[in-house]
PDB file of C-alpha atoms in Angstrom:
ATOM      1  CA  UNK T 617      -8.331  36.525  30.484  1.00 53.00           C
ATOM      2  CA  UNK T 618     -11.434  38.817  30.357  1.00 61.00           C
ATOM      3  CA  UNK T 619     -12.504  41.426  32.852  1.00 84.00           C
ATOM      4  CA  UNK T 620     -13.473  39.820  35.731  1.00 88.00           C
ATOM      5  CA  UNK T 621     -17.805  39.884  36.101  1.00 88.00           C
ATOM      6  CA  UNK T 622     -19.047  40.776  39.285  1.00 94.00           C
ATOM      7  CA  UNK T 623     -22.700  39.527  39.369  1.00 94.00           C
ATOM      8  CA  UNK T 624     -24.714  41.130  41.991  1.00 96.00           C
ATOM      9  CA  UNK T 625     -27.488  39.350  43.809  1.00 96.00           C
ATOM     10  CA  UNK T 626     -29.840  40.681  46.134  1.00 96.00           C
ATOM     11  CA  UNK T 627     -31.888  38.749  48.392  1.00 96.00           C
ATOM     12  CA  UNK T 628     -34.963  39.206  50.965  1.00 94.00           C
ATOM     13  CA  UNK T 629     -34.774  37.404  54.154  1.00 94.00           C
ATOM     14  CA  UNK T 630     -36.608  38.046  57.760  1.00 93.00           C
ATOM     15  CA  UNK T 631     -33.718  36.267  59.427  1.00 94.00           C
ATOM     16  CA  UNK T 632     -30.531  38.218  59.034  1.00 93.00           C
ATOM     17  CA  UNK T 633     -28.454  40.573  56.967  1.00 94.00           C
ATOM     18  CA  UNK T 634     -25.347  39.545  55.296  1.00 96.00           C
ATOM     19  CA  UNK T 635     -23.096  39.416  52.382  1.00 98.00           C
ATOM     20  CA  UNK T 636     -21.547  36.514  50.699  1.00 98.00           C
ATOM     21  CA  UNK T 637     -19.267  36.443  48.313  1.00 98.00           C
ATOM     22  CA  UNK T 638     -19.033  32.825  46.081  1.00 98.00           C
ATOM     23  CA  UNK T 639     -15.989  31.996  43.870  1.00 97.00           C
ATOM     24  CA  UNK T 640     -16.089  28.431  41.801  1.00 95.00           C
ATOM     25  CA  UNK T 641     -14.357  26.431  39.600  1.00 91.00           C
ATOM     26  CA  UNK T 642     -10.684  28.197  39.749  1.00 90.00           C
ATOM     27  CA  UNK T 643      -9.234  24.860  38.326  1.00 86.00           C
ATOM     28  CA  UNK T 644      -5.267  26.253  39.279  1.00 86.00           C
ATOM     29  CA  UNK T 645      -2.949  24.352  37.781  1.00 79.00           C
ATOM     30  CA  UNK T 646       0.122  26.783  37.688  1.00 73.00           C
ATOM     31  CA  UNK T 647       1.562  30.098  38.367  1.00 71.00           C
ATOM     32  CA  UNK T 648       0.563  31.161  35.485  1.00 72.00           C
ATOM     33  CA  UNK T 649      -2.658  30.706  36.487  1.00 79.00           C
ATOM     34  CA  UNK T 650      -1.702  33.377  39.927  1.00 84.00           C
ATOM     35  CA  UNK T 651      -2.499  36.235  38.150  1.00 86.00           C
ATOM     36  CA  UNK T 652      -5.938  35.584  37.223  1.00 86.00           C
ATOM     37  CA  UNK T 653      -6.255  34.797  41.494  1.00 90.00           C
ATOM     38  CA  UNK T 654      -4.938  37.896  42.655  1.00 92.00           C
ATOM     39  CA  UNK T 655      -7.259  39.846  40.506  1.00 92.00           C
ATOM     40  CA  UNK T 656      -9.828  37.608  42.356  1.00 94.00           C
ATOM     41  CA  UNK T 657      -8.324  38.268  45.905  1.00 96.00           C
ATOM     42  CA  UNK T 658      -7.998  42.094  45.057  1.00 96.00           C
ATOM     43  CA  UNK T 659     -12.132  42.554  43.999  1.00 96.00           C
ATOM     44  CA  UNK T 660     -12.951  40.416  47.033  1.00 97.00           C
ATOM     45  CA  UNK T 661     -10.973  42.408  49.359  1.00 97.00           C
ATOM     46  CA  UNK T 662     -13.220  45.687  47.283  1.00 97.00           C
ATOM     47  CA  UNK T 663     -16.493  44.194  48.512  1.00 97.00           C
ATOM     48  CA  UNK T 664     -15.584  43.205  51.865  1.00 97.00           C
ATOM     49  CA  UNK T 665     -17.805  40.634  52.683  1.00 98.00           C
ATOM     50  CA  UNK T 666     -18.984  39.006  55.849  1.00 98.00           C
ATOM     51  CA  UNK T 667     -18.064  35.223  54.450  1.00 98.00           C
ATOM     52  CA  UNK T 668     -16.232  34.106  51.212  1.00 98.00           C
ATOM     53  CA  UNK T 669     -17.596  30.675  49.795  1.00 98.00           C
ATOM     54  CA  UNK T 670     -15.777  28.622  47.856  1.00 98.00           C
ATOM     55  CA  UNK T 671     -17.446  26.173  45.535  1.00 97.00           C
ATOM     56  CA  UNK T 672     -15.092  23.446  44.759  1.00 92.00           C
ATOM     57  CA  UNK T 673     -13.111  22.260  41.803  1.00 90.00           C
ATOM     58  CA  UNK T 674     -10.252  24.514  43.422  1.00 91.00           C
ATOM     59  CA  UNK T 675      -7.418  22.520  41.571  1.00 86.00           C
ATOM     60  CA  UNK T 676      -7.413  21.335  37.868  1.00 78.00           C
ATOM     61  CA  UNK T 677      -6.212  17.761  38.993  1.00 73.00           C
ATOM     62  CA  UNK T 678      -5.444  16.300  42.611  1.00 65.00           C
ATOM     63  CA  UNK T 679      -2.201  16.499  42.735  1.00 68.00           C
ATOM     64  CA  UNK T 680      -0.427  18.081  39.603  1.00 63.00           C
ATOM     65  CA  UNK T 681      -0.447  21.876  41.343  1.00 65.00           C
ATOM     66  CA  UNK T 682       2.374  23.996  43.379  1.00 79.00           C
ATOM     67  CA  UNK T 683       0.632  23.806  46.687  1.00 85.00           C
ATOM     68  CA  UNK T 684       2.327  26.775  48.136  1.00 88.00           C
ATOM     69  CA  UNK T 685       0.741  29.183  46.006  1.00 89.00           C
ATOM     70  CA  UNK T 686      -2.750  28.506  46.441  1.00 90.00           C
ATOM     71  CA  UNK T 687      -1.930  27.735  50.628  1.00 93.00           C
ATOM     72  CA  UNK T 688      -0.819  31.383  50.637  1.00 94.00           C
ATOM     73  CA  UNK T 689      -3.861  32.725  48.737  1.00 94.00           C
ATOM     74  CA  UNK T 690      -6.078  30.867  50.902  1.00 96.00           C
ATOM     75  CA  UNK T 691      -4.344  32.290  53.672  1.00 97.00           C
ATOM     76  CA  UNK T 692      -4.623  35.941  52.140  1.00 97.00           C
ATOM     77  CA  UNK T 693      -8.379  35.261  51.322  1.00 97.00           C
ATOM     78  CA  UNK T 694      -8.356  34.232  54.972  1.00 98.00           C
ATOM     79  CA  UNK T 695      -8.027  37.775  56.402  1.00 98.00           C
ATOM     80  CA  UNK T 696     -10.706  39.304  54.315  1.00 98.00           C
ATOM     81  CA  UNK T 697     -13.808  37.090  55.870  1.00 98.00           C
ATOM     82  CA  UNK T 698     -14.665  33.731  56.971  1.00 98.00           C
ATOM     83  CA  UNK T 699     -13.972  31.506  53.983  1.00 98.00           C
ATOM     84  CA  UNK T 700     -16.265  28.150  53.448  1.00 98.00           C
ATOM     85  CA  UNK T 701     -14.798  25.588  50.933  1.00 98.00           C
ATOM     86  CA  UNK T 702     -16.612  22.504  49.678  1.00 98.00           C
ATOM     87  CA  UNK T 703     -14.709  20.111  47.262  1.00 95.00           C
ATOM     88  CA  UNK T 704     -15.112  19.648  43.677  1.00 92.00           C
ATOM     89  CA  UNK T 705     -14.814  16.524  41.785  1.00 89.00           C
ATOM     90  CA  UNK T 706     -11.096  17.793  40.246  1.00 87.00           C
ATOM     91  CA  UNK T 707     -10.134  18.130  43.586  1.00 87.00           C
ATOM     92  CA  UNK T 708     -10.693  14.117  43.601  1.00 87.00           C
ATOM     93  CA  UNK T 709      -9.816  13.336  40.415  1.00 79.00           C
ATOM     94  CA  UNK T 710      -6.455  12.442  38.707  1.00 73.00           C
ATOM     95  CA  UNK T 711      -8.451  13.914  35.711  1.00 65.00           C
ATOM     96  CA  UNK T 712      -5.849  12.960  32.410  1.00 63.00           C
ATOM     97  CA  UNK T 713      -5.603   9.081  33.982  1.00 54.00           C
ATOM     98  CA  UNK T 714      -9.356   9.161  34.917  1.00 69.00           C
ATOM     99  CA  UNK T 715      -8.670   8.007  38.352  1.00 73.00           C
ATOM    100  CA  UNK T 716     -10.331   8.914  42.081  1.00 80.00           C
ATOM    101  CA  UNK T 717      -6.899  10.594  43.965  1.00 72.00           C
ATOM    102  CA  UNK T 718      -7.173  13.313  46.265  1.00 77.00           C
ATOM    103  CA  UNK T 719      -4.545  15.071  47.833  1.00 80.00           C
ATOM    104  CA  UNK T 720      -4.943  14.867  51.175  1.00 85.00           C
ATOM    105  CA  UNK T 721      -2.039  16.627  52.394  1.00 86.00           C
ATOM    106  CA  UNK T 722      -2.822  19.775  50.517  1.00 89.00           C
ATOM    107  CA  UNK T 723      -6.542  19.647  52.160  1.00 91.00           C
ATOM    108  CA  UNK T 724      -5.595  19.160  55.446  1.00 93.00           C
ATOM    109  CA  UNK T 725      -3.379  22.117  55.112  1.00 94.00           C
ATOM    110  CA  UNK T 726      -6.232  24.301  53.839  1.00 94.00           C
ATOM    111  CA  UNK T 727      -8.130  22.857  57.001  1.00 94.00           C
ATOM    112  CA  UNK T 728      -5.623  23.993  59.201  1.00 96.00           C
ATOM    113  CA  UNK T 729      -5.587  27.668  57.910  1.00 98.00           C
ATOM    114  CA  UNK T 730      -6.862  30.649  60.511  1.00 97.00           C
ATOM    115  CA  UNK T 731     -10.480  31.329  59.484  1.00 98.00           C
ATOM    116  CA  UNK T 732     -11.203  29.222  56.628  1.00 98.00           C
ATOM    117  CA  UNK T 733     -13.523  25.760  57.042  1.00 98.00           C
ATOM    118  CA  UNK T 734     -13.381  22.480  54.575  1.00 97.00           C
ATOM    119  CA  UNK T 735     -16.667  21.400  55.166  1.00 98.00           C
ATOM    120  CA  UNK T 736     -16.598  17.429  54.277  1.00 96.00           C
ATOM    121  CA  UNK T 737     -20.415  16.580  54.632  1.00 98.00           C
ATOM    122  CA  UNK T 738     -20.546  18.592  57.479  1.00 96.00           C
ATOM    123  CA  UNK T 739     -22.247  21.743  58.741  1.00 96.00           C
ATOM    124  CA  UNK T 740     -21.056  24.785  60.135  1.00 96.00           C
ATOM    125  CA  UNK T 741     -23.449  27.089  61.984  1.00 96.00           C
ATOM    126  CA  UNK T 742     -22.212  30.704  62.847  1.00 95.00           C
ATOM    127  CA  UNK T 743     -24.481  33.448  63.735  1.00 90.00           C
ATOM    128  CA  UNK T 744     -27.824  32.399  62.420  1.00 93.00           C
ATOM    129  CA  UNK T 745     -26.245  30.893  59.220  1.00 97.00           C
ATOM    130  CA  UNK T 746     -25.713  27.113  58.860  1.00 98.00           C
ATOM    131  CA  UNK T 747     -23.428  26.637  56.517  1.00 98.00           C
ATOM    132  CA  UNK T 748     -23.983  22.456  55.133  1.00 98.00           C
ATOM    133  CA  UNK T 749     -21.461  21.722  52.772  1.00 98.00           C
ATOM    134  CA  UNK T 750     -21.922  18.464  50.747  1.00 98.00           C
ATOM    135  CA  UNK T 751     -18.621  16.428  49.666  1.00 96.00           C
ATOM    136  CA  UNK T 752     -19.403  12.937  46.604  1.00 96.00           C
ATOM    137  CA  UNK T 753     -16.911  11.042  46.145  1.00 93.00           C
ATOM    138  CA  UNK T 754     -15.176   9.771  42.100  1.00 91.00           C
ATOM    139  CA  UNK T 755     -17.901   7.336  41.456  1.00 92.00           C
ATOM    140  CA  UNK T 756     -20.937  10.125  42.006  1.00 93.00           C
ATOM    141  CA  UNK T 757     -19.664  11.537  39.560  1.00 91.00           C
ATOM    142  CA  UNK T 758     -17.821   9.478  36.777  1.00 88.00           C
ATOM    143  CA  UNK T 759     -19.324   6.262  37.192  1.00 90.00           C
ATOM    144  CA  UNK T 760     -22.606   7.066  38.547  1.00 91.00           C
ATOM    145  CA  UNK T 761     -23.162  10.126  35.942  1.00 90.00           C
ATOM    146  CA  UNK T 762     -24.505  12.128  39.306  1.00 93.00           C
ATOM    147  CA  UNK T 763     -27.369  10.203  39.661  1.00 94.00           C
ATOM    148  CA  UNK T 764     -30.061  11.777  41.602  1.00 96.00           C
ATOM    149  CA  UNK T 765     -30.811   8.787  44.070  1.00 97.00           C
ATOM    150  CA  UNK T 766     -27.198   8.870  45.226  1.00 97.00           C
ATOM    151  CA  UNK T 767     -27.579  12.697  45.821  1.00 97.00           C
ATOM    152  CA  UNK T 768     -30.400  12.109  47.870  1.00 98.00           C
ATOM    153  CA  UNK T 769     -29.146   9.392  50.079  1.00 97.00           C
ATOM    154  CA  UNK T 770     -26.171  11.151  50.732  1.00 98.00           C
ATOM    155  CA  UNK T 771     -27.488  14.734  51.685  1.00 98.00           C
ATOM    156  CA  UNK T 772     -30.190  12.462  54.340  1.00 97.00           C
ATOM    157  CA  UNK T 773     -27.317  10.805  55.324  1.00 97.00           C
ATOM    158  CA  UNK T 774     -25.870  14.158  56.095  1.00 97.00           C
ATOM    159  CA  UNK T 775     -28.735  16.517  57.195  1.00 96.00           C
ATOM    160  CA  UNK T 776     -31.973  14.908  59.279  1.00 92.00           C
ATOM    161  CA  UNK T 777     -32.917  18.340  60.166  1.00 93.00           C
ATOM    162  CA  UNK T 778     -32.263  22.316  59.851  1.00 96.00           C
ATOM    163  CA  UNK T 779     -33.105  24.848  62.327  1.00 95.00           C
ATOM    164  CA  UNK T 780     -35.468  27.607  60.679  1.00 94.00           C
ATOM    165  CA  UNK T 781     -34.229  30.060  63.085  1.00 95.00           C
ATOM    166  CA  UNK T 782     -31.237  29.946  60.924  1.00 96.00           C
ATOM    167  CA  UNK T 783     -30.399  31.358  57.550  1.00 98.00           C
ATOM    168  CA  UNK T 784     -29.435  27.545  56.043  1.00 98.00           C
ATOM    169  CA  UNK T 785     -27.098  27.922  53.183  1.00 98.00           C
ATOM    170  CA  UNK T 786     -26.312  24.383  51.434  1.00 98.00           C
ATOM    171  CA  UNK T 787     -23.062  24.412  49.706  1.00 98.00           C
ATOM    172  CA  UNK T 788     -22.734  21.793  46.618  1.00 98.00           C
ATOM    173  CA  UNK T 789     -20.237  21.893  44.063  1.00 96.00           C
ATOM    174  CA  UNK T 790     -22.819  21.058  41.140  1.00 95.00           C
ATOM    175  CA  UNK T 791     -25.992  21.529  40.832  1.00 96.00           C
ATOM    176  CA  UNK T 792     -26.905  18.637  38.788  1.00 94.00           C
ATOM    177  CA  UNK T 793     -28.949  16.484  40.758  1.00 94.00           C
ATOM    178  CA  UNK T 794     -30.905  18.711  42.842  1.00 96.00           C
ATOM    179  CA  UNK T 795     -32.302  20.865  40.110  1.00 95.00           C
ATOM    180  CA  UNK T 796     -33.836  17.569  38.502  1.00 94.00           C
ATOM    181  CA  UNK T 797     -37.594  17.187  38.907  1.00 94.00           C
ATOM    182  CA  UNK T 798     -38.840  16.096  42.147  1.00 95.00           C
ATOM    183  CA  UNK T 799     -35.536  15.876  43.655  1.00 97.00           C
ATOM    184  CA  UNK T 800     -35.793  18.697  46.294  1.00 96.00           C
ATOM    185  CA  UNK T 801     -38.535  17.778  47.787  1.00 94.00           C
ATOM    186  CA  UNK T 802     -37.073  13.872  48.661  1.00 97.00           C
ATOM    187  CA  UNK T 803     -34.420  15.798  50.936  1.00 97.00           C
ATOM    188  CA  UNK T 804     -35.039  15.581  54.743  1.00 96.00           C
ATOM    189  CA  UNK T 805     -36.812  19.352  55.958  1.00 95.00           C
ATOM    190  CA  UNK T 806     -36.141  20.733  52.478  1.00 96.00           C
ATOM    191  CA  UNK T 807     -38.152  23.395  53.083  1.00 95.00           C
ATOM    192  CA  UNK T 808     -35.869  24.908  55.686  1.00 96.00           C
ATOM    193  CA  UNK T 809     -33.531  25.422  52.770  1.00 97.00           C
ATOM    194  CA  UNK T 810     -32.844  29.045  52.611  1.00 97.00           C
ATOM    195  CA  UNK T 811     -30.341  29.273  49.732  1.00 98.00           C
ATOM    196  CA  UNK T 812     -28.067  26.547  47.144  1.00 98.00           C
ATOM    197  CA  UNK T 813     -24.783  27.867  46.506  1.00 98.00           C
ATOM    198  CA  UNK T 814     -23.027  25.924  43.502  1.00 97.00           C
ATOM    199  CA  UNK T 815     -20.639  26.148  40.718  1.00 95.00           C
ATOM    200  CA  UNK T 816     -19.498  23.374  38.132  1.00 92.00           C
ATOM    201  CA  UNK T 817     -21.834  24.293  35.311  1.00 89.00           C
ATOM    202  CA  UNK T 818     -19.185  26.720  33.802  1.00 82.00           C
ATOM    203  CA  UNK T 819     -22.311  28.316  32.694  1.00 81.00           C
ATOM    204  CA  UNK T 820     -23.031  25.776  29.914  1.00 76.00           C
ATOM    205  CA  UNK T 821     -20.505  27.803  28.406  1.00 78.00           C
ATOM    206  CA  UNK T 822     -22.830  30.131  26.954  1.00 78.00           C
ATOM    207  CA  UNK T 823     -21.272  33.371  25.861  1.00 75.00           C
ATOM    208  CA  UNK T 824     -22.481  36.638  28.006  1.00 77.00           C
ATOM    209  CA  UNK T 825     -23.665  38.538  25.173  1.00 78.00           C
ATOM    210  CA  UNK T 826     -26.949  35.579  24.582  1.00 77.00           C
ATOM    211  CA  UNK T 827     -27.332  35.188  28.571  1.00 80.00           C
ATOM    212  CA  UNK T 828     -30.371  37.441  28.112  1.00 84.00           C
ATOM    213  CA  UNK T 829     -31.973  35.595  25.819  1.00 84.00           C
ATOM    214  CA  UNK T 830     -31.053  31.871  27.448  1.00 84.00           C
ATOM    215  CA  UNK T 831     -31.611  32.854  31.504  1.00 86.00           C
ATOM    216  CA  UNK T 832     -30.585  30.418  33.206  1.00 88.00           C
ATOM    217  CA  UNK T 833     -29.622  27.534  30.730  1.00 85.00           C
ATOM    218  CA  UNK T 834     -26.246  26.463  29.099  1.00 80.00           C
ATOM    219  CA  UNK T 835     -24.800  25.412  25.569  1.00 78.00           C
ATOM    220  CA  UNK T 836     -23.411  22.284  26.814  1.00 76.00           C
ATOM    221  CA  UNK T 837     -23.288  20.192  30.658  1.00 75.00           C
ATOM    222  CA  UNK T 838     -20.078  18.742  32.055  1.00 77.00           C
ATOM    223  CA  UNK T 839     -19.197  15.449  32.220  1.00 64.00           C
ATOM    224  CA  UNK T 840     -21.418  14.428  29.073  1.00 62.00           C
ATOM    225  CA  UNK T 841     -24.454  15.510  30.059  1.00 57.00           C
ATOM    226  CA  UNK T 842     -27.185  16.703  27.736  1.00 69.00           C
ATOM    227  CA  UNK T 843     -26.965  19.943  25.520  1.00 74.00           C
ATOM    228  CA  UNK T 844     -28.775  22.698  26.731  1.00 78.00           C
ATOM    229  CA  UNK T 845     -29.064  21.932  29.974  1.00 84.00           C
ATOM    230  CA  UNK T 846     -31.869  24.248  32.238  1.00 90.00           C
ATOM    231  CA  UNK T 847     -30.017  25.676  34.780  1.00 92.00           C
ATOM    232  CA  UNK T 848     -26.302  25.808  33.783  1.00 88.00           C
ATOM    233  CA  UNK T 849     -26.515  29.300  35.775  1.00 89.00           C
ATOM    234  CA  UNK T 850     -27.911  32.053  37.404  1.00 91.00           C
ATOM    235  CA  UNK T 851     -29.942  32.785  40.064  1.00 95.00           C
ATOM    236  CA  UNK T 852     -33.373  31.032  40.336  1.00 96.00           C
ATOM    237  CA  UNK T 853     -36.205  29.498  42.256  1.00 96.00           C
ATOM    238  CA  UNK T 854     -37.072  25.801  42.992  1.00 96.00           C
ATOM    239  CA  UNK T 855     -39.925  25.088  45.497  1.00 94.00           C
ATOM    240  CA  UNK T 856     -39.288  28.637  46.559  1.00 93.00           C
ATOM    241  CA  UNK T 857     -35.653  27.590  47.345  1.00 96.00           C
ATOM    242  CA  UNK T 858     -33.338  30.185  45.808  1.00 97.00           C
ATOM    243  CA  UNK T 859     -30.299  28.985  44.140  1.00 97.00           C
ATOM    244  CA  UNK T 860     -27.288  31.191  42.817  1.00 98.00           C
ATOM    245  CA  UNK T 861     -24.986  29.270  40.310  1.00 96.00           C
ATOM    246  CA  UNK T 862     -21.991  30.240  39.413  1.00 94.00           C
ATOM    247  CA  UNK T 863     -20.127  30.381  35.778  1.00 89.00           C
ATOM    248  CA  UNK T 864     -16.789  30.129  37.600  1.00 88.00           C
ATOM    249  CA  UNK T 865     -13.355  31.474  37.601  1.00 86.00           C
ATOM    250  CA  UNK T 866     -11.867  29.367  34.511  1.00 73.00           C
ATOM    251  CA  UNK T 867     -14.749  28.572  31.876  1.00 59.00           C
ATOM    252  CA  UNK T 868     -12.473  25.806  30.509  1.00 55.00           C
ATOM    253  CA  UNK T 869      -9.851  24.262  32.405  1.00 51.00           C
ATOM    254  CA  UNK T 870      -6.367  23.492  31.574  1.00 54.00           C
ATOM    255  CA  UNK T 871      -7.158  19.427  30.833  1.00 51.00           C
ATOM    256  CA  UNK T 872      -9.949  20.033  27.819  1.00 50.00           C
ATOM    257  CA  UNK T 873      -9.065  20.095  24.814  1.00 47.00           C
ATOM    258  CA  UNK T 874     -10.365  23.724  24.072  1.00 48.00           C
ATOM    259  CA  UNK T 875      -9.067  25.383  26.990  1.00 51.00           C
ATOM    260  CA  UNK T 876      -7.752  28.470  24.539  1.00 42.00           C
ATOM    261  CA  UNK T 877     -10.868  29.140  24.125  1.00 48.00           C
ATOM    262  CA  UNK T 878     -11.187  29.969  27.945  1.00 51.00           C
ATOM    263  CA  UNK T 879      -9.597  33.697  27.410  1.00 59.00           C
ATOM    264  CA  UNK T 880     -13.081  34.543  25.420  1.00 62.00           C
ATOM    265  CA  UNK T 881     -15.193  34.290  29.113  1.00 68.00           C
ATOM    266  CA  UNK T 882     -15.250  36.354  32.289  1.00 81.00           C
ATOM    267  CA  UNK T 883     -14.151  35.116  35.481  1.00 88.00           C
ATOM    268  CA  UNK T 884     -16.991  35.079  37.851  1.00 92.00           C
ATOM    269  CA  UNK T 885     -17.368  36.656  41.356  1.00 96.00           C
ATOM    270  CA  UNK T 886     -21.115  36.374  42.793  1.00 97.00           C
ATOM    271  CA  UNK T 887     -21.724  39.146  45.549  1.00 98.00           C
ATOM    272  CA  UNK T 888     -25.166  38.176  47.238  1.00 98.00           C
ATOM    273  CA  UNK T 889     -26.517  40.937  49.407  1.00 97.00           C
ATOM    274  CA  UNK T 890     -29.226  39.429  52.203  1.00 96.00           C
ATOM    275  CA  UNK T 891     -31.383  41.894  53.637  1.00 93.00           C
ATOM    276  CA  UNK T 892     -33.640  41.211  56.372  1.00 87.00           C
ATOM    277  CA  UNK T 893     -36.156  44.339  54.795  1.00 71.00           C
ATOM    278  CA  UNK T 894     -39.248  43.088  53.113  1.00 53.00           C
ATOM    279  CA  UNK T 895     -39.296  46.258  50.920  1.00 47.00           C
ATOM    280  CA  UNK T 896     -35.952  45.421  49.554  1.00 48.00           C
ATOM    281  CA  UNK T 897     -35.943  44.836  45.685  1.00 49.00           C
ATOM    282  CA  UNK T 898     -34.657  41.296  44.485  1.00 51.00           C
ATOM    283  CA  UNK T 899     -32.055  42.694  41.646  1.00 54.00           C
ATOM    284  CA  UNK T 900     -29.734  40.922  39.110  1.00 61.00           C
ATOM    285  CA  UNK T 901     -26.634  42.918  38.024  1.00 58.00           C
ATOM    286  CA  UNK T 902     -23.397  42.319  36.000  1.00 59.00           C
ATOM    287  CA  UNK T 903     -20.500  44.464  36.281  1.00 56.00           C
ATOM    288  CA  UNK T 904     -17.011  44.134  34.752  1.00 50.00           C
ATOM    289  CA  UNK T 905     -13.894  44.600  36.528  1.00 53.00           C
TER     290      UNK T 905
END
């Protein structure tokens, strides 16, 4: 495992002042795997945040995981900050058999933890931020390739309107869909978007040492999509919507076939500082832990 990246993002904003901390793409599958979260837990607990999102794709497959473990680091990430979790598609996924499964038992425990939220197409509005946290099901993703008209229909299905007194922060696992052409602006009072949080990407796998010459795009997509996709990561702007997306905890998860590759990458944290100062610098920093 490689020193754990903290990527710092700073933000503008004449509606509040915050910090969020966003995790993705931890893909646990053992105990082995515990180490590599504590390190995680311990740099959280460092930068103290006000809420802790987590971006889905929290298991490597549905049910093939020691629940206990990751209930108790939930529960420890719990008494840090509030802690936002929107599901990936391994959460759904029997991923080896290529079959929809999701555990619910393990979710509803997570649900039932002191200070956390599992936001299931749902929205969660606490002091001037509305959390909206966007759940597809197996087909959006494996049979439907993500397809942007099912994106669409499900976040209007969802969301018919957003309060631009609040800071509105939407929370989807990938970022896929919504960063195709002409997407955003089909979503119901888009521009009341404040912020996309998402993960998923594993940031095209694209090694850190040619992210400054790339930006924002990646070697390769998930789930077959094309090479070099556009925004495989980063933070960036769409119809002056700012997005952050992550790289992830685990580059390359325990099911592919080149998962030894995975010790070559960082695991991701994304600190993003929201200042409600119009003099306040928009800055983009790395820093190894």
């Amino acid at each position: 495992m490689g020193r754990i990246k903290i990527k710092k993002i700073k933000l503008n904003s004449n509606k509040i002042s915050n910090k969020i901390v966003l995790i993705s793409d931890t893909h646990y599958s053992s105990k082995k795997d515990l180490i590599k979260l504590n390190n995680i837990l311990d740099q959280i607990k460092k930068l103290n945040p006000n809420y802790i999102c987590v971006l889905g794709d929290i298991c490597d497959q549905a049910k093939i995981f020691d629940e206990e473990v990751l209930i108790d680091w939930f529960s420890k990430l719990a008494l840090i900050s509030k802690v936002i979790v929107v599901y990936g598609n391994h959460d759904l996924s029997n991923y080896k058999k290529k079959t929809s499964c999701l555990n619910e038992q393990f979710f509803n425990r997570i649900k039932s933890i002191n200070n956390v939220e599992l936001l299931d197409n749902q929205s969660k509005c606490i002091d001037n931020i509305c959390f909206v946290g966007l759940k597809f099901d197996y087909d959006y993703y494996y049979k439907y390739g993500e397809n942007y008209k099912k994106f669409i229909k499900l976040y209007n299905e969802v969301v018919q309107e957003l309060n631009n007194n609040n800071y509105n922060i939407l929370l989807t696992h990938s970022p896929i869909a919504l960063t195709q052409d002409g997407v955003i602006n089909k979503l119901n009072d888009y521009k009341n978007i404040d912020l996309v949080l998402s993960g998923h990407m594993h940031g095209g796998l694209m090694p850190d040492f040619l992210r400054p010459i790339f930006k924002t795009r990646g070697l390769v997509g998930p789930n077959k999509h094309r090479l070099f996709v556009k925004y495989a990561y980063g933070n960036f702007k769409i119809e002056n919507i700012n997005f952050m997306v992550s790289s992830g905890v685990t580059k390359l998860s325990n099911v592919s076939k080149l998962n030894f590759f995975d010790k070559l990458y960082s695991p991701e944290i994304v600190e993003i500082e929201i200042n409600n100062n119009d003099n306040f610098d928009n800055e983009n920093k790395n820093v190894l832990k």
